Amino acid sequence: MNNSLTAGADRSAAAGRPPAPRTCPVPGDGSRRAQYVEDLLGDPFAADNPHGQQALLAADERREVPAATEELFDRFGLAAEFVPRALGGRLTGVEGLAQVLRPVFRRDVALGFGAGMTALFAASVVWTAGDERQRRDTARRLLDGGRITILHREFAHANAILRGEYTARPAPGGFAVDGRKEVVINADRADAFVAYVRTAPGDGPDSHSVFLLETDRLPAHAVHRLPRARTHGMRGAHYAGLELD
């Protein structure tokens, strides 16, 4: 097991925001970084491995994020895999990203979504549709250990994640966004939200717009984080309600 990122780690990070991720010491393409992640995670069948099957299943039974493994990803800088290289990250293509995420999802799907894919779903919208300031600030947020999540639009006959809706109306200086969703992954831990918000009636292509909502740029009263939701699957992932006012 490669323990270059685990030796001397600050274990107090699990109680709050993790330290800023270190730069990955392994250069090269996605396959080399994927092997590095495999080495960091170690033998999944070893009973004494804090990132092995027994530890991950025990965390799932407790409905907890496997703190040691999440901290390991923070120190490795997993979020850099979702940030384009031009903005300081490692993202150069889908194939390399998939290779790096494969060992994560093999160990724990909930961790793969909570620490990985959710941030990618949200940030990819910023990379393609955000302005220069939004792209720069989102990249810095992820590279510094922050979190971003996505607020999906509502669909009829959908599951709980897609129920509930946010709406926006013109207001001085921009828009006022209101609404509530009961089940949003990482709603209780994210610093920013990419939200699909209803801005017109009906269900046509112009019914919704995408908003980047950064909590450090919003009034303190605007974001209400609701209690964590109890899920039957991916029990270690953090799903909670989110009300915007």
C-alpha atoms as one frame of an Amber mdcrd trajectory, in Angstrom:
protein
   0.000   0.000   0.000   1.291   3.452  -0.911   0.998   5.473   2.291   2.780
   8.651   1.253  -0.416  10.620   1.769  -1.429   8.917   4.991   1.722   9.248
   7.057   1.382  12.095   9.529  -2.089  12.997   8.329  -4.036  15.496  10.428
  -6.810  13.324  11.829  -8.658  16.354  13.199  -9.813  17.140   9.668 -12.661
  14.641   9.957 -14.386  16.953  12.434 -14.468  19.924  10.030 -13.301  21.021
   6.614 -10.332  18.955   5.450  -6.997  20.603   4.825  -6.370  21.845   1.306
  -5.633  18.842  -0.924  -2.034  18.110  -1.756  -0.889  18.016  -5.331  -0.876
  14.472  -6.618   2.780  13.346  -6.594   2.172  11.029  -9.561   2.229  12.839
 -12.920   0.980  11.334 -16.136  -2.241  10.062 -17.611  -5.409   8.768 -15.997
  -4.297   5.144 -15.932  -1.263   5.996 -13.787  -3.329   8.086 -11.407  -5.921
   5.304 -11.236  -3.244   2.854 -10.188  -2.056   5.354  -7.589  -5.596   5.497
  -6.143  -5.702   1.682  -6.104  -2.454   1.643  -4.135  -3.721   4.277  -1.701
  -6.909   2.330  -1.013  -4.994  -0.893  -0.475  -6.227  -4.473  -0.323 -10.047
  -4.369  -0.076 -10.094  -7.769   1.654  -7.558  -6.941   4.393  -9.339  -6.820
   7.744  -7.047  -4.098   9.104  -7.388  -1.817   6.057  -9.279   1.379   7.048
 -10.359   1.675   3.390 -11.250  -2.004   2.940 -14.620  -3.694   2.601 -15.124
  -4.296   6.310 -14.495  -0.661   7.230 -16.653   0.666   4.397 -19.530  -1.694
   5.184 -19.346  -0.805   8.869 -19.599   2.901   8.008 -22.578   2.151   5.757
 -24.293   0.259   8.583 -23.805   3.325  10.796 -25.088   5.568   7.971 -21.826
   7.477   8.105 -19.385   8.694   5.507 -16.186   6.602   5.844 -14.226   9.510
   7.286 -10.751   8.030   6.856 -11.324   7.282   3.185 -12.944  10.637   2.465
 -10.013  12.375   4.134  -7.612  10.310   2.029  -9.371  11.523  -1.121  -9.211
  15.099   0.132  -5.466  14.811   0.679  -4.999  13.166  -2.711  -7.035  16.001
  -4.225  -9.773  13.937  -5.880 -11.668  17.130  -6.697  -8.812  18.165  -8.995
  -9.936  15.346 -11.300 -13.141  17.332 -11.962 -11.396  20.650 -12.713 -10.048
  21.315 -16.228  -6.290  21.525 -16.492  -6.599  25.090 -17.807  -8.155  26.053
 -14.458  -5.536  24.298 -12.338  -6.982  20.779 -12.178  -6.237  17.466 -13.898
  -9.284  17.010 -16.128  -8.307  16.497 -19.764 -10.920  13.984 -20.913 -13.638
  11.565 -19.929 -11.530   8.412 -20.297  -8.884   9.474 -17.796 -11.544  10.606
 -15.319 -13.399   7.293 -15.601 -10.183   5.391 -14.927  -9.531   7.337 -11.728
 -13.108   6.966 -10.471 -13.299   3.233 -11.179 -11.415   2.097  -8.037 -13.489
   4.514  -5.943 -16.817   3.116  -7.145 -15.561  -0.455  -6.832 -15.118   0.132
  -3.097 -18.188   2.239  -2.291 -20.825   3.629  -4.665 -22.083   6.070  -2.020
 -18.590   7.478  -1.593 -18.175   7.681  -5.355 -21.268   9.838  -5.628 -20.768
  11.835  -2.444 -17.094  12.654  -3.004 -17.053  12.451  -6.765 -19.818  12.353
  -9.326 -22.093  14.888  -7.629 -19.391  17.563  -7.807 -18.711  16.612 -11.428
 -22.401  16.882 -12.383 -22.567  20.366 -10.891 -19.179  21.715 -11.960 -19.464
  20.548 -15.569 -22.359  22.981 -16.023 -20.131  25.820 -14.812 -17.297  24.791
 -17.159 -19.634  24.816 -20.175 -22.016  27.694 -19.396 -20.447  29.839 -16.666
 -18.632  33.098 -17.172 -14.929  33.542 -16.504 -15.415  34.577 -12.883 -17.729
  31.660 -12.150 -15.363  29.129 -13.697 -12.357  30.538 -11.860 -14.105  30.697
  -8.481 -15.643  27.236  -8.822 -12.266  25.760  -9.711 -10.661  27.413  -6.702
 -13.492  26.257  -4.434 -13.002  22.619  -5.422  -9.220  22.739  -5.362  -9.305
  24.274  -1.873 -11.455  21.458  -0.477 -14.908  23.024  -0.858 -18.022  21.241
  -2.054 -20.533  21.860  -4.808 -23.724  19.939  -5.510 -26.568  19.942  -8.007
 -30.261  20.764  -7.511 -32.181  18.881 -10.199 -35.400  20.117 -11.752 -38.684
  18.462 -10.877 -40.139  15.770 -13.106 -43.572  14.167 -12.909 -43.598  10.623
 -11.490 -39.995  11.017 -10.379 -38.212   9.751  -7.307 -37.641  11.872  -4.217
 -34.437  13.414  -5.560 -36.336  14.952  -8.482 -39.386  16.106  -6.516 -39.727
  19.639  -5.265 -38.854  22.697  -7.275 -37.231  26.097  -7.126 -38.634  29.125
  -8.908 -37.092  32.485  -9.775 -38.585  35.888 -10.413 -36.888  39.108 -11.513
 -35.769  41.287  -8.606 -33.593  44.375  -8.249 -30.064  43.400  -9.210 -30.957
  39.939 -10.463 -33.425  37.266  -9.380 -35.119  36.078  -6.226 -35.046  32.280
  -5.923 -37.491  30.400  -3.711 -38.404  26.774  -3.175 -37.699  23.599  -1.313
 -36.443  20.103  -2.016 -36.444  17.357   0.586 -33.664  15.161  -0.832 -30.436
  16.719  -2.158 -27.104  14.953  -1.920 -24.599  16.962   0.147 -27.143  19.725
   0.767 -25.919  19.955   4.356 -22.226  20.128   3.384 -21.991  22.057   0.106
 -20.629  25.582  -0.259 -22.295  26.147  -3.638 -25.259  24.800  -5.592 -25.910
  24.502  -9.314 -29.704  24.773  -9.456 -32.156  24.122 -12.266 -34.773  26.754
 -11.471 -38.176  27.358 -13.063 -38.226  30.769 -14.722 -41.276  30.331 -17.006
 -44.509  28.299 -16.949 -44.957  25.106 -18.911 -42.527  22.333 -19.758 -40.804
  23.615 -22.870 -37.053  24.079 -23.360 -37.218  27.609 -21.931 -39.084  26.721
 -18.744 -35.942  26.468 -16.586 -32.659  28.317 -16.217 -29.473  27.280 -14.448
 -28.271  29.300 -11.459 -24.942  29.113  -9.657 -25.759  29.818  -6.004 -22.645
  30.435  -3.905 -23.395  30.581  -0.200 -20.608  33.075   0.492 -22.261  35.519
  -1.962 -25.829  35.109  -0.643 -27.581  36.734   2.329 -27.289  34.688   5.509
 -31.066  34.110   5.667 -31.340  32.811   2.100 -30.239  29.198   2.587 -31.985
  26.872   5.048 -30.386  23.423   5.373 -33.016  20.936   6.486 -32.478  17.711
   8.449 -30.723  14.799   6.842 -32.998  12.353   5.027 -32.886   8.660   5.893
 -32.211   6.598   2.768 -32.451   2.853   2.224 -29.612   2.723  -0.285 -26.248
   4.522  -0.266 -26.796   5.006   3.447 -23.433   6.645   4.016 -24.161   9.463
   1.570 -25.477  12.727   2.970 -28.940  13.497   1.633 -30.771  16.415   3.216
 -33.440  18.967   2.437 -32.697  22.466   1.192 -34.979  25.487   1.311 -34.093
  28.707  -0.512 -35.623  32.047   0.367
